[in-house]
Tab-separated table of C-alpha atoms in Angstrom:
chain	number	residue	atom	x	y	z
A	104	MET	CA	123.379	19.036	129.122
A	105	ALA	CA	120.650	16.422	128.234
A	106	ASP	CA	120.643	17.756	124.625
A	107	PHE	CA	124.579	17.520	124.447
A	108	PRO	CA	125.990	14.088	124.795
A	109	ARG	CA	129.313	13.962	126.524
A	110	ILE	CA	132.158	13.869	123.926
A	111	THR	CA	135.605	12.695	124.862
A	112	VAL	CA	138.528	13.663	122.469
A	113	VAL	CA	141.940	12.169	122.935
A	114	THR	CA	145.123	13.796	121.421
A	115	PRO	CA	148.312	11.759	121.404
A	116	SER	CA	151.293	14.119	121.197
A	117	PHE	CA	155.048	13.773	120.642
A	118	ASN	CA	157.302	16.656	119.543
A	119	GLN	CA	154.666	18.351	117.422
A	120	ALA	CA	154.974	21.831	118.909
A	121	ALA	CA	154.724	23.393	115.519
A	122	TYR	CA	151.124	22.269	115.079
A	123	LEU	CA	149.907	21.227	118.488
A	124	GLU	CA	148.405	24.555	119.698
A	125	ARG	CA	146.233	24.629	116.569
A	126	THR	CA	145.030	21.127	117.221
A	127	ILE	CA	144.080	22.002	120.814
A	128	CYS	CA	142.243	25.133	119.842
A	129	SER	CA	140.309	23.339	117.233
A	130	VAL	CA	138.934	21.319	120.042
A	131	LEU	CA	138.388	23.730	122.671
A	132	ASP	CA	137.019	26.434	120.406
A	133	GLN	CA	134.250	24.280	119.258
A	134	GLY	CA	132.189	25.795	122.106
A	135	TYR	CA	130.673	22.425	122.917
A	136	PRO	CA	129.142	22.472	126.448
A	137	ASN	CA	129.886	18.734	127.370
A	138	LEU	CA	133.475	18.100	126.358
A	139	GLU	CA	136.220	15.916	128.009
A	140	TYR	CA	139.473	16.663	126.375
A	141	ILE	CA	142.505	14.486	127.207
A	142	ILE	CA	146.006	14.857	125.898
A	143	VAL	CA	148.601	12.307	126.341
A	144	ASP	CA	152.119	13.404	125.589
A	145	GLY	CA	155.064	10.996	125.123
A	146	GLY	CA	157.671	13.154	126.937
A	147	SER	CA	158.121	15.850	124.265
A	148	THR	CA	161.253	17.925	124.354
A	149	ASP	CA	160.398	20.615	121.711
A	150	GLY	CA	158.178	22.872	123.861
A	151	SER	CA	154.966	20.866	123.456
A	152	VAL	CA	154.574	20.453	127.228
A	153	ASP	CA	154.643	24.261	127.618
A	154	ILE	CA	151.872	24.576	125.163
A	155	ILE	CA	149.839	22.001	126.956
A	156	ARG	CA	150.280	23.711	130.320
A	157	ARG	CA	148.828	26.811	128.923
A	158	TYR	CA	145.565	25.106	128.375
A	159	ALA	CA	145.734	22.831	131.317
A	160	ASP	CA	142.759	24.463	133.202
A	161	ARG	CA	140.542	23.425	130.197
A	162	LEU	CA	141.769	19.984	129.937
A	163	SER	CA	140.068	16.923	131.678
A	164	TRP	CA	143.311	15.210	132.063
A	165	TRP	CA	146.888	15.287	130.603
A	166	VAL	CA	150.240	13.694	131.090
A	167	SER	CA	153.793	13.803	129.654
A	168	GLU	CA	155.736	10.658	130.084
A	169	PRO	CA	157.613	8.123	127.866
A	170	ASP	CA	155.388	5.782	126.092
A	171	ARG	CA	155.549	2.970	123.535
A	172	GLY	CA	154.304	4.938	120.661
A	173	GLN	CA	151.047	6.505	119.364
A	174	THR	CA	149.005	3.437	119.857
A	175	ASP	CA	149.954	3.165	123.503
A	176	ALA	CA	149.247	6.860	124.037
A	177	LEU	CA	145.823	6.580	122.577
A	178	ASN	CA	144.961	3.680	124.780
A	179	LYS	CA	146.075	5.551	127.867
A	180	GLY	CA	143.565	8.185	127.013
A	181	LEU	CA	140.806	5.902	125.764
A	182	ARG	CA	140.937	4.189	129.127
A	183	ARG	CA	140.103	7.389	130.858
A	184	ALA	CA	137.367	8.339	128.518
A	185	THR	CA	133.915	8.835	130.150
A	186	GLY	CA	132.012	10.419	127.120
A	187	GLU	CA	129.206	8.699	125.427
A	188	TRP	CA	131.005	9.581	122.232
A	189	VAL	CA	134.587	9.166	121.794
A	190	ALA	CA	137.205	10.434	119.167
A	191	TRP	CA	140.926	11.087	118.656
A	192	GLN	CA	142.613	13.925	116.850
A	193	ASN	CA	146.258	13.765	116.234
A	194	SER	CA	148.523	16.520	117.357
A	195	ASP	CA	149.234	17.805	113.823
A	196	ASP	CA	145.413	17.806	112.587
A	197	ILE	CA	142.470	19.770	113.377
A	198	TYR	CA	138.633	19.904	113.713
A	199	TYR	CA	136.605	22.421	111.774
A	200	PRO	CA	134.026	24.607	113.724
A	201	GLY	CA	130.649	23.085	114.281
A	202	ALA	CA	131.900	19.472	114.140
A	203	PHE	CA	130.858	18.489	117.785
A	204	HIS	CA	127.414	20.094	117.474
A	205	ASP	CA	126.871	18.239	114.154
A	206	LEU	CA	127.874	14.954	115.723
A	207	SER	CA	125.330	15.640	118.523
A	208	ALA	CA	122.545	16.366	116.277
A	209	ALA	CA	123.295	13.300	114.118
A	210	ALA	CA	123.446	10.996	117.104
A	211	ALA	CA	120.053	12.307	118.173
A	212	LYS	CA	118.634	11.785	114.775
A	213	HIS	CA	120.073	8.304	114.410
A	214	PRO	CA	119.993	6.715	117.912
A	215	TRP	CA	120.797	3.270	116.507
A	216	ALA	CA	124.087	4.347	115.030
A	217	GLY	CA	127.314	3.308	116.810
A	218	LEU	CA	129.791	5.002	114.429
A	219	VAL	CA	129.328	8.449	112.864
A	220	ILE	CA	131.722	9.821	110.229
A	221	GLY	CA	131.948	13.148	108.372
A	222	ASP	CA	134.146	14.258	105.483
A	223	MET	CA	137.730	15.543	105.618
A	224	MET	CA	140.085	18.242	104.204
A	225	LEU	CA	143.784	17.896	103.334
A	226	ILE	CA	145.666	20.828	104.469
A	227	ASP	CA	149.167	22.144	104.328
A	228	GLU	CA	151.564	23.215	107.087
A	229	HIS	CA	149.855	26.619	107.096
A	230	ASP	CA	146.267	25.380	107.238
A	231	HIS	CA	145.614	26.113	103.696
A	232	PRO	CA	143.070	23.631	102.108
A	233	LEU	CA	144.498	21.259	99.437
A	234	ARG	CA	141.462	19.203	98.486
A	235	ASP	CA	138.625	17.501	100.282
A	236	ILE	CA	138.014	13.891	100.809
A	237	ARG	CA	134.486	12.695	100.739
A	238	TYR	CA	133.161	9.450	102.176
A	239	VAL	CA	129.915	7.488	102.210
A	240	LYS	CA	128.125	5.357	104.821
A	241	PRO	CA	130.821	3.052	106.254
A	242	SER	CA	130.439	-0.831	106.452
A	243	TYR	CA	132.702	-3.670	107.435
A	244	ARG	CA	132.578	-5.249	103.982
A	245	ALA	CA	133.345	-1.943	102.147
A	246	LEU	CA	136.321	-1.313	104.468
A	247	LEU	CA	137.654	-4.753	103.628
A	248	ALA	CA	137.155	-4.278	99.906
A	249	GLU	CA	138.457	-0.659	99.582
A	250	GLY	CA	140.568	-0.021	102.616
A	251	MET	CA	140.473	3.008	104.803
A	252	LEU	CA	137.253	4.756	103.665
A	253	LEU	CA	137.028	6.988	106.591
A	254	ALA	CA	139.310	8.991	108.759
A	255	ASN	CA	139.809	9.480	112.611
A	256	GLN	CA	139.918	13.275	111.828
A	257	ALA	CA	136.268	13.058	111.221
A	258	ALA	CA	135.002	10.083	113.047
A	259	PHE	CA	133.178	9.465	116.392
A	260	TRP	CA	131.916	6.302	117.968
A	261	ARG	CA	129.981	5.200	121.103
A	262	ARG	CA	131.971	4.421	124.120
A	263	SER	CA	129.760	1.397	124.669
A	264	LEU	CA	130.948	0.031	121.327
A	265	GLN	CA	134.625	0.660	122.412
A	266	GLU	CA	134.015	-1.409	125.599
A	267	LYS	CA	132.661	-4.341	123.433
A	268	THR	CA	135.469	-4.393	120.924
A	269	GLY	CA	138.461	-3.581	123.138
A	270	LEU	CA	141.168	-0.943	122.802
A	271	LEU	CA	143.582	-0.395	119.918
A	272	ASP	CA	145.832	-3.245	118.948
A	273	GLU	CA	149.323	-2.206	119.956
A	274	ARG	CA	150.919	-4.724	117.482
A	275	TYR	CA	150.348	-2.110	114.733
A	276	HIS	CA	152.306	1.059	114.601
A	277	CYS	CA	150.906	2.699	111.356
A	278	SER	CA	147.701	0.825	110.320
A	279	PHE	CA	146.188	0.554	113.850
A	280	ASP	CA	143.496	2.942	112.843
A	281	TYR	CA	142.303	0.713	109.988
A	282	GLU	CA	142.251	-2.433	112.136
A	283	TRP	CA	140.374	-0.447	114.822
A	284	PHE	CA	137.697	0.988	112.450
A	285	LEU	CA	137.170	-2.613	110.960
A	286	ARG	CA	136.298	-3.780	114.383
A	287	LEU	CA	133.996	-0.861	115.101
A	288	ALA	CA	132.222	-1.332	111.769
A	289	GLN	CA	131.816	-5.067	112.352
A	290	HIS	CA	129.960	-4.551	115.450
A	291	ALA	CA	127.859	-1.556	114.760
A	292	GLU	CA	126.051	0.135	111.967
A	293	GLY	CA	127.580	3.424	110.856
A	294	ILE	CA	126.195	6.614	109.266
A	295	HIS	CA	127.811	9.389	107.201
A	296	VAL	CA	127.193	13.085	107.540
A	297	ASP	CA	127.829	15.035	104.308
A	298	CYS	CA	129.891	17.651	105.985
A	299	ILE	CA	133.686	18.357	106.398
A	300	TRP	CA	134.458	17.959	110.133
A	301	GLY	CA	138.271	17.544	110.307
A	302	ALA	CA	141.517	18.129	108.383
A	303	LEU	CA	144.565	15.886	107.895
A	304	ARG	CA	147.740	18.046	107.566
A	305	LEU	CA	150.326	17.006	105.020
A	306	HIS	CA	153.960	17.704	105.829
A	307	GLY	CA	157.211	15.999	105.619
A	308	GLU	CA	157.161	14.290	109.027
A	309	THR	CA	153.942	12.417	108.846
A	310	LYS	CA	153.940	8.692	109.078
A	311	THR	CA	152.352	8.259	105.791
A	312	SER	CA	155.171	10.052	103.979
A	313	LEU	CA	157.983	8.347	106.037
A	314	MET	CA	156.680	4.768	106.583
A	315	GLU	CA	154.618	3.844	103.620
A	316	HIS	CA	156.176	0.240	103.440
A	317	LEU	CA	155.181	-0.474	106.933
A	318	PHE	CA	151.530	0.579	106.152
A	319	GLN	CA	151.524	-1.968	103.426
A	320	GLU	CA	152.990	-4.672	105.573
A	321	GLU	CA	150.486	-4.086	108.453
A	322	ASN	CA	147.532	-3.947	105.935
A	323	GLN	CA	148.574	-7.419	104.732
A	324	MET	CA	148.574	-8.611	108.244
A	325	ILE	CA	145.184	-7.137	109.060
A	326	LEU	CA	143.602	-8.606	105.918
A	327	ALA	CA	144.979	-11.944	106.063
A	328	GLY	CA	142.387	-14.619	105.999
A	329	ARG	CA	139.520	-12.262	105.035
A	330	GLU	CA	140.518	-10.965	101.639
A	331	ILE	CA	137.758	-9.827	99.281
A	332	PRO	CA	137.540	-11.232	95.686
A	333	SER	CA	138.401	-8.753	92.957
A	334	TRP	CA	134.916	-8.820	91.542
A	335	GLN	CA	133.419	-7.819	95.012
A	336	LYS	CA	135.827	-5.062	95.040
A	337	LYS	CA	134.500	-3.577	91.852
A	338	VAL	CA	130.847	-3.980	93.342
A	339	TYR	CA	131.931	-1.957	96.441
A	340	LYS	CA	133.620	0.788	94.252
A	341	LEU	CA	130.300	0.961	92.149
A	342	ARG	CA	128.331	1.156	95.431
A	343	ARG	CA	130.461	4.149	96.730
A	344	LEU	CA	130.163	5.811	93.198
A	345	ALA	CA	126.278	5.562	93.444
A	346	LEU	CA	125.989	6.715	96.972
A	347	MET	CA	128.265	9.757	96.205
A	348	LEU	CA	126.186	10.661	93.154
A	349	GLY	CA	123.149	10.160	95.385
A	350	GLN	CA	124.588	12.888	97.688
A	351	GLY	CA	125.060	15.072	94.650
A	352	GLN	CA	128.805	14.783	94.598
A	353	VAL	CA	128.911	14.933	90.810
A	354	ALA	CA	131.809	17.394	90.514
A	355	TYR	CA	133.781	15.503	93.212
A	356	VAL	CA	133.467	12.270	91.356
A	357	LEU	CA	134.392	13.810	88.079
A	358	ARG	CA	137.408	15.395	89.730
A	359	GLY	CA	138.485	12.183	91.181
A	360	LEU	CA	138.076	10.339	87.680
A	361	SER	CA	140.179	13.157	86.174
A	362	ARG	CA	142.889	12.655	88.728
A	363	HIS	CA	142.906	8.901	88.234
A	364	ALA	CA	143.198	9.412	84.404
A	365	ARG	CA	146.170	11.712	84.783
A	366	GLY	CA	147.826	8.975	86.956
A	367	GLN	CA	147.827	11.003	90.280
A	368	GLY	CA	147.150	7.956	92.279
A	369	GLY	CA	144.766	7.528	95.055
A	370	ALA	CA	140.995	6.427	94.828
A	371	MET	CA	139.146	7.213	91.535
A	372	TYR	CA	136.690	9.367	93.507
């Protein structure tokens, strides 16, 4: 096991039976030999608990009980984490094969890194790819300037860093991940691995589609007192462009610029 640092994955779950089994299998089917998998269910009534029970003998710990929401559920799991590296995967999202082994290799190659991220795919309800989302090396100032330039679906951090920064802030119900990764990036150097590790599922019941106004309100709270001047935001956007081109992502950048020109929203690349 010396070559395979322990990885803890936490999945918060609530009434996502339509997708939950695919999430669970995407974790367990990694074939990673030093895995701790924790599922925290908020008292689902849609058959999710039956699905979890089918895999109980392969889980390190699970529970189904009422909670105060996703952030509370995640903190329950994070408190129990014993892995050297930690992550969470939502109950409607998935990992792609090889992600954990890639993380292990990256951690060995960059022992100073506290935060390691990969790239992400957007998928539909049937797991069909919609488009990829590419990232670059994360930094605290870049996250302040441009927002959520990474995704929990493809991110891992050292548990020692978590112990230093504390758990998720339960004041936030939508942008808690942004606030969390800002704290991590403020206290540790991050690296980016140019490989798609996870997927975010787009469907009608996601928080993003149902609570956009609350995301905006919480982002304003998180950034209060540490806003970045507009000229610096442009500098960081150029930085990201240069790093992506350095990774050979010419087609991706051009595709993003085309989407922006057509008024389809989102980042330019």
